[in-house]
Tab-separated table of C-alpha atoms in Angstrom:
chain	number	residue	atom	x	y	z
A	5	UNK	CA	57.745	25.355	-56.639
A	6	UNK	CA	57.979	27.623	-53.667
A	7	UNK	CA	62.020	28.460	-54.100
A	8	UNK	CA	61.399	29.571	-57.716
A	9	UNK	CA	59.152	32.482	-56.359
A	10	UNK	CA	62.280	33.995	-54.108
A	11	UNK	CA	63.582	37.399	-54.681
A	12	UNK	CA	66.980	38.458	-52.854
A	13	UNK	CA	66.740	35.419	-50.835
A	14	UNK	CA	63.357	36.098	-49.586
A	15	UNK	CA	60.108	34.469	-50.185
A	16	UNK	CA	56.318	36.332	-49.792
A	17	UNK	CA	54.322	35.090	-47.088
A	18	UNK	CA	51.281	35.275	-50.088
A	19	UNK	CA	53.630	32.608	-52.278
A	20	UNK	CA	54.162	30.583	-48.801
A	21	UNK	CA	50.296	30.527	-48.216
A	22	UNK	CA	49.386	29.879	-51.632
A	23	UNK	CA	51.097	26.344	-51.445
A	24	UNK	CA	49.454	25.435	-48.017
A	25	UNK	CA	52.930	26.017	-46.085
A	26	UNK	CA	54.847	23.482	-45.280
A	27	UNK	CA	51.786	21.244	-44.234
A	28	UNK	CA	50.606	21.270	-47.651
A	29	UNK	CA	53.688	21.120	-49.250
A	30	UNK	CA	54.848	17.856	-47.650
A	31	UNK	CA	51.862	16.146	-48.769
A	32	UNK	CA	52.057	17.519	-52.270
A	33	UNK	CA	55.414	16.731	-52.796
A	34	UNK	CA	54.743	13.241	-51.002
A	35	UNK	CA	52.170	12.365	-53.654
A	36	UNK	CA	54.612	13.367	-56.539
A	37	UNK	CA	57.017	11.153	-55.544
A	38	UNK	CA	54.400	8.055	-55.230
A	39	UNK	CA	53.077	9.161	-58.791
A	40	UNK	CA	56.351	9.245	-60.374
A	41	UNK	CA	57.212	5.671	-59.491
A	42	UNK	CA	56.893	3.003	-61.805
A	43	UNK	CA	53.268	0.893	-61.668
A	44	UNK	CA	54.772	-2.070	-60.011
A	45	UNK	CA	56.376	0.029	-57.407
A	46	UNK	CA	53.293	2.390	-56.830
A	47	UNK	CA	51.093	-1.106	-55.570
A	48	UNK	CA	54.174	-1.898	-53.276
A	49	UNK	CA	54.436	1.976	-51.413
A	50	UNK	CA	51.110	1.219	-49.384
A	51	UNK	CA	52.367	-1.804	-47.986
A	52	UNK	CA	55.812	-0.073	-47.165
A	53	UNK	CA	54.080	2.316	-45.505
A	54	UNK	CA	51.989	0.485	-43.528
A	55	UNK	CA	54.668	-1.724	-42.071
A	56	UNK	CA	56.298	1.634	-40.783
A	57	UNK	CA	53.076	2.599	-38.806
A	58	UNK	CA	51.907	1.675	-35.706
A	59	UNK	CA	48.448	2.518	-34.236
A	60	UNK	CA	48.171	4.054	-30.735
A	61	UNK	CA	45.263	4.813	-28.594
A	62	UNK	CA	42.697	4.059	-31.529
A	63	UNK	CA	43.433	6.496	-34.068
A	64	UNK	CA	46.669	8.166	-33.288
A	65	UNK	CA	49.435	7.037	-35.590
A	66	UNK	CA	52.958	6.851	-34.741
A	67	UNK	CA	56.261	5.953	-36.670
A	68	UNK	CA	57.915	2.627	-36.538
A	69	UNK	CA	61.568	1.450	-37.110
A	70	UNK	CA	61.200	-1.889	-39.287
A	71	UNK	CA	64.364	-4.115	-39.779
A	72	UNK	CA	65.063	-5.175	-43.591
A	73	UNK	CA	63.787	-8.550	-42.721
A	74	UNK	CA	60.274	-6.997	-42.428
A	75	UNK	CA	60.198	-6.210	-46.122
A	76	UNK	CA	60.400	-8.677	-49.224
A	77	UNK	CA	63.046	-7.794	-51.732
A	78	UNK	CA	61.015	-5.204	-54.175
A	79	UNK	CA	59.408	-3.828	-51.217
A	80	UNK	CA	63.401	-3.283	-49.710
A	81	UNK	CA	64.459	-1.897	-53.201
A	82	UNK	CA	61.315	0.367	-53.182
A	83	UNK	CA	62.378	1.727	-49.228
A	84	UNK	CA	65.874	2.370	-50.822
A	85	UNK	CA	64.131	4.629	-53.584
A	86	UNK	CA	62.169	6.525	-51.077
A	87	UNK	CA	65.115	7.140	-48.663
A	88	UNK	CA	67.397	8.555	-51.433
A	89	UNK	CA	68.638	12.205	-51.456
A	90	UNK	CA	65.834	13.000	-54.373
A	91	UNK	CA	63.017	11.629	-52.289
A	92	UNK	CA	63.525	11.736	-48.568
A	93	UNK	CA	60.359	10.000	-47.582
A	94	UNK	CA	62.118	7.401	-45.444
A	95	UNK	CA	65.398	6.803	-43.528
A	96	UNK	CA	67.320	3.798	-43.929
A	97	UNK	CA	69.920	3.286	-41.196
A	98	UNK	CA	72.870	1.081	-42.366
A	99	UNK	CA	74.696	-1.346	-39.802
A	100	UNK	CA	78.070	-3.242	-40.173
A	101	UNK	CA	75.255	-6.291	-41.053
A	102	UNK	CA	73.315	-5.563	-43.986
A	103	UNK	CA	70.468	-7.948	-42.817
A	104	UNK	CA	70.262	-5.313	-39.480
A	105	UNK	CA	69.602	-2.426	-41.577
A	106	UNK	CA	66.423	-0.666	-41.015
A	107	UNK	CA	64.097	1.714	-42.002
A	108	UNK	CA	61.279	4.489	-40.791
A	109	UNK	CA	59.214	7.187	-41.976
A	110	UNK	CA	61.197	10.480	-42.165
A	111	UNK	CA	59.191	12.296	-39.924
A	112	UNK	CA	55.905	12.387	-37.952
A	113	UNK	CA	54.576	15.117	-39.757
A	114	UNK	CA	53.862	12.822	-42.941
A	115	UNK	CA	51.634	10.771	-40.568
A	116	UNK	CA	49.872	13.855	-39.706
A	117	UNK	CA	49.505	15.534	-42.810
A	118	UNK	CA	50.034	13.491	-46.214
A	119	UNK	CA	46.153	12.698	-47.346
A	120	UNK	CA	47.317	9.776	-49.284
A	121	UNK	CA	49.204	8.025	-46.294
A	122	UNK	CA	46.012	8.526	-43.844
A	123	UNK	CA	43.865	6.795	-46.399
A	124	UNK	CA	46.322	3.962	-46.473
A	125	UNK	CA	46.261	3.689	-42.780
A	126	UNK	CA	42.863	4.128	-42.214
A	127	UNK	CA	42.305	1.048	-44.902
A	128	UNK	CA	44.645	-1.211	-42.792
A	129	UNK	CA	43.727	0.039	-39.311
A	130	UNK	CA	42.466	-3.222	-38.140
A	131	UNK	CA	45.822	-4.512	-38.866
A	132	UNK	CA	47.796	-1.510	-37.167
A	133	UNK	CA	46.061	-1.968	-34.362
A	134	UNK	CA	46.418	-6.028	-34.009
A	135	UNK	CA	50.142	-5.529	-34.667
A	136	UNK	CA	50.495	-2.593	-31.909
């Protein structure tokens, strides 16, 4: 991890560059989170992320806000797992009514820089374009 390389509160550029900077770190961290999921949740992860993205202008993807109702119970459990303090890939916004909760991808940088997510979105491009 990058923070283990710091000395006196500073990180050398070479160490930062070695992990691919912020862009490389984002994708690797997200991959690790998915790989650490139980097998039954790994298969749900693609469906969850596809529900949280939209295709715009052909291939430019953007985040969507999806209501809890858009997910199965198992998918919603995964949404909450991916939104917890440890993972932080998604954001869950709670309202006074549990059924009105929403979820979204935490940052556009995941759409642009996470290879696995880009593969999932490409594999589902027809569906995403149709939904938009």
